[in-house]
CSV table of C-alpha atoms in Angstrom, one decimal:
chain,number,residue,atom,x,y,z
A,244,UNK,CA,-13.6,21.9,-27.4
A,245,UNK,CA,-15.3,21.1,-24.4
A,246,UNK,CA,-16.8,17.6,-23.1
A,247,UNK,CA,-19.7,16.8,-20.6
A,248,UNK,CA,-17.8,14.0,-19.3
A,249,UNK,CA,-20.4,11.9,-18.7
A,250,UNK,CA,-23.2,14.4,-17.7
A,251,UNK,CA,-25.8,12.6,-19.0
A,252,UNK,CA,-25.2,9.2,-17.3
A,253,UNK,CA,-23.2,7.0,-19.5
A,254,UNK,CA,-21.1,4.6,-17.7
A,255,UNK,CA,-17.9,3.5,-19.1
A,256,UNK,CA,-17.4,-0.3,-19.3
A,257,UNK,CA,-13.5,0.2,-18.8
A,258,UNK,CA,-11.8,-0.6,-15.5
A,259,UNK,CA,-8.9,1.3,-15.2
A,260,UNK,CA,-5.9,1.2,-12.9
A,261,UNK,CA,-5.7,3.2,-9.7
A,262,UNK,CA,-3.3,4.8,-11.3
A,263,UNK,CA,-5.2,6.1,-14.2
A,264,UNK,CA,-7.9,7.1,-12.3
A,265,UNK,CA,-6.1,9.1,-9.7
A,266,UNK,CA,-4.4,10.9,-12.6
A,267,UNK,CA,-8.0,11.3,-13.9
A,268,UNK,CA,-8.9,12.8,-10.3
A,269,UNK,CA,-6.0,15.1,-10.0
A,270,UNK,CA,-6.7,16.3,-13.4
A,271,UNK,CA,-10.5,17.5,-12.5
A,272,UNK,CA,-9.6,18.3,-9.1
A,273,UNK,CA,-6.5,20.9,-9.9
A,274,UNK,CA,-9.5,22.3,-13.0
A,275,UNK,CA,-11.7,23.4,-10.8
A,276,UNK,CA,-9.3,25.0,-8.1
A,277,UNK,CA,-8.1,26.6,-11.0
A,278,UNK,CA,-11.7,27.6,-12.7
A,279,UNK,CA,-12.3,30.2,-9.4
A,280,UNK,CA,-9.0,32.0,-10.1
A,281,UNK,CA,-10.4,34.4,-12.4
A,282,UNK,CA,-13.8,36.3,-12.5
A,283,UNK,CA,-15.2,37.5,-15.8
A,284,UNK,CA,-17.9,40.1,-16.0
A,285,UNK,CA,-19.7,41.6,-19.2
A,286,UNK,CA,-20.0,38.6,-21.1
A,287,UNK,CA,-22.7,38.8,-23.5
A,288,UNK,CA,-25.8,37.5,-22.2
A,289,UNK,CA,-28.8,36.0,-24.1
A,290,UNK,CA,-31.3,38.3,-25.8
A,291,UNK,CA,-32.2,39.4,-29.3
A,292,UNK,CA,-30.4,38.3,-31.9
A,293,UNK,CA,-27.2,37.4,-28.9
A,294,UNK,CA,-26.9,33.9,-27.7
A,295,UNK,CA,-25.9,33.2,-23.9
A,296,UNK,CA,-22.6,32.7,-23.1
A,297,UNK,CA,-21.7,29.8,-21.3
A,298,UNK,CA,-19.5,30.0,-18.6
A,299,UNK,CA,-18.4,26.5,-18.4
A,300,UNK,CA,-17.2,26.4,-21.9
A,301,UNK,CA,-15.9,29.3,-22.2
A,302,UNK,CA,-13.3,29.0,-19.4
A,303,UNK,CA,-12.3,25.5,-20.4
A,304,UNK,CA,-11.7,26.9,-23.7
A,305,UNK,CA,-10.1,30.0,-22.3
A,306,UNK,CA,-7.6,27.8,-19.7
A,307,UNK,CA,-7.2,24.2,-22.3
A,308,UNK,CA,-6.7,26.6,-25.5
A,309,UNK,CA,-5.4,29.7,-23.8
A,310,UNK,CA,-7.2,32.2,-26.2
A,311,UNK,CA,-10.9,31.9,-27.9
A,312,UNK,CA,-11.6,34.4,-31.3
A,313,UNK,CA,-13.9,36.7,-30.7
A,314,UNK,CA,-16.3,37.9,-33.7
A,315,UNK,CA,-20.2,39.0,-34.4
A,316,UNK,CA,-22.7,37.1,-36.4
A,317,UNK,CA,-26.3,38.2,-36.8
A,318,UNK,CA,-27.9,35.0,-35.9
A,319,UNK,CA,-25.6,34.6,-32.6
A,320,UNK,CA,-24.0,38.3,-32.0
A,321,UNK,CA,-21.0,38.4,-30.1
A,322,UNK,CA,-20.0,34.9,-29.8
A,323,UNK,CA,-16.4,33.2,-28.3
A,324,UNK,CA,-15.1,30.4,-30.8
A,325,UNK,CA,-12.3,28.3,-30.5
A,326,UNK,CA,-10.0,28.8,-33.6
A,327,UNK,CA,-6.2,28.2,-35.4
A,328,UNK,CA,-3.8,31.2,-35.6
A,329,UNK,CA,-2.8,31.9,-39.3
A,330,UNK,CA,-1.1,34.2,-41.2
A,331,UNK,CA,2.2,35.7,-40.5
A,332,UNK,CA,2.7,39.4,-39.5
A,333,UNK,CA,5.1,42.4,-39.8
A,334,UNK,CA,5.6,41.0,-35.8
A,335,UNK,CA,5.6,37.6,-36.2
A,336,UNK,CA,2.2,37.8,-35.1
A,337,UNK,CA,-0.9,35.9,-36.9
A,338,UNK,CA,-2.7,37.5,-38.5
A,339,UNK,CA,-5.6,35.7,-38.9
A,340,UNK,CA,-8.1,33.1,-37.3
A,341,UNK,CA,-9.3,29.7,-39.1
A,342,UNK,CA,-12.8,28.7,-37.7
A,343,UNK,CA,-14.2,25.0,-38.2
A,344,UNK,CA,-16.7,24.1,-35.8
A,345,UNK,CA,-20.4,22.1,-35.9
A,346,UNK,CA,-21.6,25.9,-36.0
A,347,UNK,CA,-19.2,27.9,-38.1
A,348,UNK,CA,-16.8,27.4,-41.3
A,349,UNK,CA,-15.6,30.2,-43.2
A,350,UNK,CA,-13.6,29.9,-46.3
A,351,UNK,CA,-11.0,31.6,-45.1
A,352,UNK,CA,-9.6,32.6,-42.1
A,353,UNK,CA,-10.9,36.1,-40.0
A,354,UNK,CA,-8.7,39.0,-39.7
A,355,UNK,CA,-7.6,39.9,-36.7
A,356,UNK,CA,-8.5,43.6,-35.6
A,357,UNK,CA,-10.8,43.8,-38.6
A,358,UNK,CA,-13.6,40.7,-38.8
A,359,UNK,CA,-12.9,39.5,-35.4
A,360,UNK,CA,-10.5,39.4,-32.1
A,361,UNK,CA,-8.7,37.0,-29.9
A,362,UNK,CA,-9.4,37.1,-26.1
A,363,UNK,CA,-5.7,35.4,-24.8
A,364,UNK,CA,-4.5,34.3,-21.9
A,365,UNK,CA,-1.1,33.5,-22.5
A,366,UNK,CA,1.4,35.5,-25.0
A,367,UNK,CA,2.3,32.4,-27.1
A,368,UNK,CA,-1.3,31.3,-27.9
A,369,UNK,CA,-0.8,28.4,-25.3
A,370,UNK,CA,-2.9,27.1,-22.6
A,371,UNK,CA,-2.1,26.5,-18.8
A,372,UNK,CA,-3.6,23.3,-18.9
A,373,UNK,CA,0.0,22.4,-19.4
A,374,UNK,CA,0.3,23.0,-15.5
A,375,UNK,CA,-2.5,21.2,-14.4
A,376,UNK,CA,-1.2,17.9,-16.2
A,377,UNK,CA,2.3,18.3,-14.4
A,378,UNK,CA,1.1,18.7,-11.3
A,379,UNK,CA,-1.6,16.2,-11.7
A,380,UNK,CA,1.3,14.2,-12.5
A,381,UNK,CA,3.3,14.4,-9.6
A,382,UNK,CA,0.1,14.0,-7.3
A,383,UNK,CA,-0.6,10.9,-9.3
A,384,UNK,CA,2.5,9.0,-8.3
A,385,UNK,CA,2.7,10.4,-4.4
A,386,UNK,CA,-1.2,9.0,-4.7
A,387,UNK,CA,0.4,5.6,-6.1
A,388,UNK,CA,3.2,5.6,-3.5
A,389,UNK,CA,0.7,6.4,-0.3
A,390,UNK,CA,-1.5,3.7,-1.2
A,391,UNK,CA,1.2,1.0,-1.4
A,392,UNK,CA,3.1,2.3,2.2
A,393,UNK,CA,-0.6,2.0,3.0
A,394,UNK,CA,-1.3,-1.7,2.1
A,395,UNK,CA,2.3,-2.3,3.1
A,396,UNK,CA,1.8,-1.5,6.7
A,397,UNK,CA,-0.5,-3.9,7.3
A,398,UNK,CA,1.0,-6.7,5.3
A,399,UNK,CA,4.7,-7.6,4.3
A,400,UNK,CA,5.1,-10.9,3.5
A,401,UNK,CA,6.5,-13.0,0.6
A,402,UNK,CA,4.9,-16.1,-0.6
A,403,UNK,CA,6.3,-19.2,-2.5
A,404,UNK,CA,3.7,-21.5,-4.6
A,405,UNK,CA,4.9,-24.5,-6.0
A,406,UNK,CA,2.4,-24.7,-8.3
A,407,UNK,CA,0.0,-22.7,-10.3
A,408,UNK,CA,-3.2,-24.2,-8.3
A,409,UNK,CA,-1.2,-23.2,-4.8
A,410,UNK,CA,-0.6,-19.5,-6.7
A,411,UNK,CA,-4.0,-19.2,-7.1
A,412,UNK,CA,-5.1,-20.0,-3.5
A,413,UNK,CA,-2.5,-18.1,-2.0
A,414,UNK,CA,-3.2,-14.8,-3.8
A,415,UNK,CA,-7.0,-15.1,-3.1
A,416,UNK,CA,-5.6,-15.5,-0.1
A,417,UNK,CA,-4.6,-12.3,0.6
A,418,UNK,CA,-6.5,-10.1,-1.7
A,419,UNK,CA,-9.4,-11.2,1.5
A,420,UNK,CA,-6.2,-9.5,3.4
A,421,UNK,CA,-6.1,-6.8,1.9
A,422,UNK,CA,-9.9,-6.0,1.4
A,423,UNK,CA,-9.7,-6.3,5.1
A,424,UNK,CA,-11.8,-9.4,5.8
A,425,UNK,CA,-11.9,-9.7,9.6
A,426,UNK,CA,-10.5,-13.5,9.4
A,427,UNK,CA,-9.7,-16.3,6.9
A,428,UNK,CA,-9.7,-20.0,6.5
A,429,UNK,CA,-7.5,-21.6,4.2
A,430,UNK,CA,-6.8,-25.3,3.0
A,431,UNK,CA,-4.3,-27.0,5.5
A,432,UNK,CA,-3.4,-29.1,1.6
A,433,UNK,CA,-1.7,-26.4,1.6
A,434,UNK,CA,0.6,-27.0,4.7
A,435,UNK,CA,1.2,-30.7,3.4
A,436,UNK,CA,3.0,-29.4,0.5
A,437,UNK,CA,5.3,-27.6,2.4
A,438,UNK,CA,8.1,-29.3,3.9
A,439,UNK,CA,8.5,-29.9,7.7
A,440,UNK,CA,10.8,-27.8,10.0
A,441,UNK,CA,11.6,-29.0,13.3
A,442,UNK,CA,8.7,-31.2,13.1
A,443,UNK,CA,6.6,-28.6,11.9
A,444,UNK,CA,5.0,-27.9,8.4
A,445,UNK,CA,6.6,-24.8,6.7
A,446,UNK,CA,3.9,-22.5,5.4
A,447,UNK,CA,4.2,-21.4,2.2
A,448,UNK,CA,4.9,-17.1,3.0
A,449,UNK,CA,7.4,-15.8,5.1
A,450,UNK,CA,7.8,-12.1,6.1
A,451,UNK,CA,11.2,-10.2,5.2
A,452,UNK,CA,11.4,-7.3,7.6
A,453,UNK,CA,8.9,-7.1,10.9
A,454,UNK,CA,9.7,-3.9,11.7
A,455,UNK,CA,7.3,-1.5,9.6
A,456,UNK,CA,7.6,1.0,11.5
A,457,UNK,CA,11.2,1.4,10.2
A,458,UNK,CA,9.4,1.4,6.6
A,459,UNK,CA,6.5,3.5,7.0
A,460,UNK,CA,7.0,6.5,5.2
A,461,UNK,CA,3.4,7.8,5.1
A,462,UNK,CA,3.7,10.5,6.8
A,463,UNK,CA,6.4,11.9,4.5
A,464,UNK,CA,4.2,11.0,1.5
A,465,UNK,CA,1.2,12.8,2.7
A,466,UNK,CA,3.5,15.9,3.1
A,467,UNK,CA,4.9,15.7,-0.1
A,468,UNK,CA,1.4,15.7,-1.5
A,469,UNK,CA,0.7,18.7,0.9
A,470,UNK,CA,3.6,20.4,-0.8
A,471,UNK,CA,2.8,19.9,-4.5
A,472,UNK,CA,-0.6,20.9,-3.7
A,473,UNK,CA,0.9,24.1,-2.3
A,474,UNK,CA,3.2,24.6,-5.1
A,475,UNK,CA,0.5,24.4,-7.5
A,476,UNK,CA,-1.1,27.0,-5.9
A,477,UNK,CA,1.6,29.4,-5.7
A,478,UNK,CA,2.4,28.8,-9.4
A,479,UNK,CA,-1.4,30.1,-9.8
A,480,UNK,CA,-0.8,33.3,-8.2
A,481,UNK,CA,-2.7,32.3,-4.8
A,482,UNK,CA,-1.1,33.9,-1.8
A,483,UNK,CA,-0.2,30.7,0.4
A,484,UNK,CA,2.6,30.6,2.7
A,485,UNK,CA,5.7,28.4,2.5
A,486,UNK,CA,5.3,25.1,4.4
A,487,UNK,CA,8.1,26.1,6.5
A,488,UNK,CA,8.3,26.2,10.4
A,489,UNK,CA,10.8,28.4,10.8
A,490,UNK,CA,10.7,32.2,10.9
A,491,UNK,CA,11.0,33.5,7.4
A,492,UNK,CA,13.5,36.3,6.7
A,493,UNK,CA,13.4,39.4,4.8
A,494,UNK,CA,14.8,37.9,1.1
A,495,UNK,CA,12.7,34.8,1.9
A,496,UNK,CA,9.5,37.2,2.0
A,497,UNK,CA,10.0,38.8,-0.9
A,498,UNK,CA,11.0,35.7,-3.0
A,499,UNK,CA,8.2,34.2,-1.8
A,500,UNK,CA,5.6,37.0,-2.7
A,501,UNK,CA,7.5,37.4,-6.6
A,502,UNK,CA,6.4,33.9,-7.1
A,503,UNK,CA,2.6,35.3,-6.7
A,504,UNK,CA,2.6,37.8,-9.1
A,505,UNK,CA,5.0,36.4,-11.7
A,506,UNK,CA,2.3,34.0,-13.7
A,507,UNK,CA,-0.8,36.2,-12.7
A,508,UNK,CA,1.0,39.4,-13.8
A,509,UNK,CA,1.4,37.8,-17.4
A,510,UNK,CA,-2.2,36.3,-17.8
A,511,UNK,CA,-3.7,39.9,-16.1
A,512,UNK,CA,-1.5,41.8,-18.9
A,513,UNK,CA,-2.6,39.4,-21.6
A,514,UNK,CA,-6.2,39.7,-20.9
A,515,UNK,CA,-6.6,43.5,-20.2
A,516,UNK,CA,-5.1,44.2,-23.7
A,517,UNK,CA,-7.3,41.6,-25.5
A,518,UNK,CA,-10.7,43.1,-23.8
A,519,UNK,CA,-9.9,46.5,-24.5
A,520,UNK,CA,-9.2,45.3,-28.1
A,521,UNK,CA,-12.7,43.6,-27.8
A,522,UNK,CA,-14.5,46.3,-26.0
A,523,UNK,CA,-13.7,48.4,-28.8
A,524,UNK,CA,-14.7,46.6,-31.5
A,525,UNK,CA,-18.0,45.2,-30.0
A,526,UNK,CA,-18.9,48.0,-27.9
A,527,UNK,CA,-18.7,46.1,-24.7
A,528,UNK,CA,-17.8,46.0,-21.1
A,529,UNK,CA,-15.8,43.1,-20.5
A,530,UNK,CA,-13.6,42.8,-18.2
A,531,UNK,CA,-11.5,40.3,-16.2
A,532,UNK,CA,-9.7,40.3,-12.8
A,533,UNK,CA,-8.6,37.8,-9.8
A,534,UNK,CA,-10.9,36.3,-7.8
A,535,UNK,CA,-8.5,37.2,-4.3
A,536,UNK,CA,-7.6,40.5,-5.2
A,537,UNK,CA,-8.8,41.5,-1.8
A,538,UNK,CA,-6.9,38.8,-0.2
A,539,UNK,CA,-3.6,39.2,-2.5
A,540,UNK,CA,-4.2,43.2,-1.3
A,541,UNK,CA,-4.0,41.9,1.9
A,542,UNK,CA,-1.1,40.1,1.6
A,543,UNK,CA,1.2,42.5,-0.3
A,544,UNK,CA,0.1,45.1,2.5
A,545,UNK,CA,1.1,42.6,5.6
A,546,UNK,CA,4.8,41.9,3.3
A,547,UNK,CA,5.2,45.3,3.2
A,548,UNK,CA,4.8,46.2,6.8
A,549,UNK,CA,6.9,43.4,7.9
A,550,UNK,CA,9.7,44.8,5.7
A,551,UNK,CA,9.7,48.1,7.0
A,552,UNK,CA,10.0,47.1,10.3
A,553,UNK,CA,13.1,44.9,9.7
C-alpha cells in the first residue's frame, strides 16, 4: 500500500527520460499539495495494547485507495487496513471487507457495521489519485514543451552529415551547444567535405528560420502551466481566483466559488458519515475537516458581500 520510495538510500541504476521523470515530479509534487488539504484528529495513538498510527500511510492509503477498513485486534487495537469490498447488499452496497496483508489474513471477509468499518473518501470506493495523474499529465507535456522552446531559442539549426563518422562529430557537436559550453573547436575535415559556394566551403548546418522571436512561445507555455496548476487547485476545493484580468461579474463569482465546494462537499459528506460510523463502534473521537476552513470562510463571506452590493 504504501512505498518509501527510496528512503533508505537505494539509487536506481535506470536513466530515464526527461519526460518520465517530470511526470515522476509532478506526480509527488501535486501528492503533497494535496496531503495538507485535509486535517485528521483523534486517530488512535500508541499505548497499551494500540499501535501508533502513521500519518504518512494512512493518508496515501486514504487519497491512492480512497477508503481504508477500520477494525480492532487485541494485539494492535484500532488499526486502519487497506482492504477489497465484497459481498453484495439489499443497496448494492458491499457488504463485506477482504483483508490480506504481511500483518493480517482472515478466512473470510469482515462485516461491515458488525466486525469492522470503512473510513471513505469517495462514494464509489475510488481514490483521487485519479486527479493527481491527469493533472500530472498535462504538466508533464507543458514541462516537455517549455524545455524544447527553451533549447530552441538558443539554437535552430539543421545539419546534413554525409556520413556516419561526420553524424557523430556533428551531434557532439552541439550536445557542447546545448550544455552551454562557452566556445567550441571543431575539425575543419569537416569543411573539406562540404562543397564550395562562391569560393567558399559550405558548412555542413544551416539554420531554417532566424527569427525566434517569432517562435518563442515560452511565455505562453509557462502560463499554461500556471493555469493547470490553478485548475488543479480549484478541482481540490482550494479558494484560488481565476487567472483572469478582467473584472469578474456576478454569474462569473458564483460559478467560480460552486467549483470550490463541489468535490470537497462530497469527500466532507463521505468522511463525516464514515467517522461517526467509526466513532460509534470504537468509542472514539475522530474526526476530519479542511485544512483552509478559515480561509474558504473568508472567501464565501467576501463572495457574498460583493453580491449584495451588485
Amino acid at each position: 500500500m504504501y512505498t518509501y520510495n527510496n528512503a533508505y538510500g537505494c539509487t536506481s541504476y535506470n536513466n530515464p527520460s526527461f519526460s518520465a521523470m517530470s511526470l515522476n515530479y509532478w506526480e509527488r509534487s501535486l501528492f503533497q499539495r494535496l496531503r495538507t488539504l485535509f486535517v485528521f484528529e483523534g486517530l488512535p495513538v500508541g499505548g497499551a495494547n494500540q499501535v501508533q498510527t502513521d500519518a504518512d500511510a494512512f493518508l496515501y492509503g486514504l487519497f491512492v485507495r480512497g477508503f481504508l477498513a477500520v477494525f480492532k485486534t487485541n494485539q494492535y487495537g484500532v488499526t486502519f487496513q487497506p482492504a477489497t469490498p465484497t459481498g453484495y447488499g439489499l443497496q448494492g452496497q458491499p457488504t463485506g471487507m477482504q483483508i490480506a496483508t504481511p500483518y493480517f489474513s482472515f478466512s473470510r471477509p469482515l462485516v461491515i457495521g458488525a466486525e469492522c468499518e470503512v473510513l471513505k473518501l469517495t462514494p464509489d470506493y475510488s481514490g483521487i489519485w485519479d486527479i493527481v495523474q491527469k493533472y500530472a499529465r498535462e504538466l508533464q507535456l507543458v514541462e516537455v514543451a517549455i524545455r524544447q522552446s527553451t533549447i530552441n531559442a538558443r539554437m535552430a539549426y539543421v545539419l546534413a552529415a554525409s556520413d556516419d563518422k561526420q553524424a557523430a562529430s556533428l551531434k557532439a557537436m552541439m550536445e557542447r551547444v546545448e550544455n552551454a559550453d562557452p566556445y567550441m573547436i571543431y575539425n575543419k575535415g569537416i569543411e573539406g567535405k562540404s562543397k564550395l559556394v562562391t569560393g567558399q566551403p559550405e558548412l555542413p548546418w544551416a539554420q531554417w528560420d532566424r527569427d525566434l522571436k517569432k517562435n518563442f512561445i515560452l511565455p505562453e507555455l509557462l502560463d499554461a502551466r500556471r493555469t493547470i496548476i490553478t485548475d488543479f487547485y480549484r478541482e481540490m476545493g482550494v479558494p484560488i481566483p481565476q487567472d483572469k484580468k478582467e473584472r469578474v461579474n456576478t454569474l462569473e463569482t458564483q460559478t467560480n466559488m460552486s467549483e470550490f465546494f463541489n468535490r470537497r462537499e462530497i469527500w466532507r459528506q463521505c468522511l463525516e458519515e464514515s467517522n461517526k460510523r467509526i466513532n460509534r463502534m470504537y468509542g472514539l473521537n475522530l474526526s476530519a475537516k479542511f485544512a483552509d476552513e478559515e480561509v474558504l470562510k473568508d472567501a464565501v463571506q467576501i463572495t457574498d458581500s460583493k453580491l449584495n452590493q451588485q
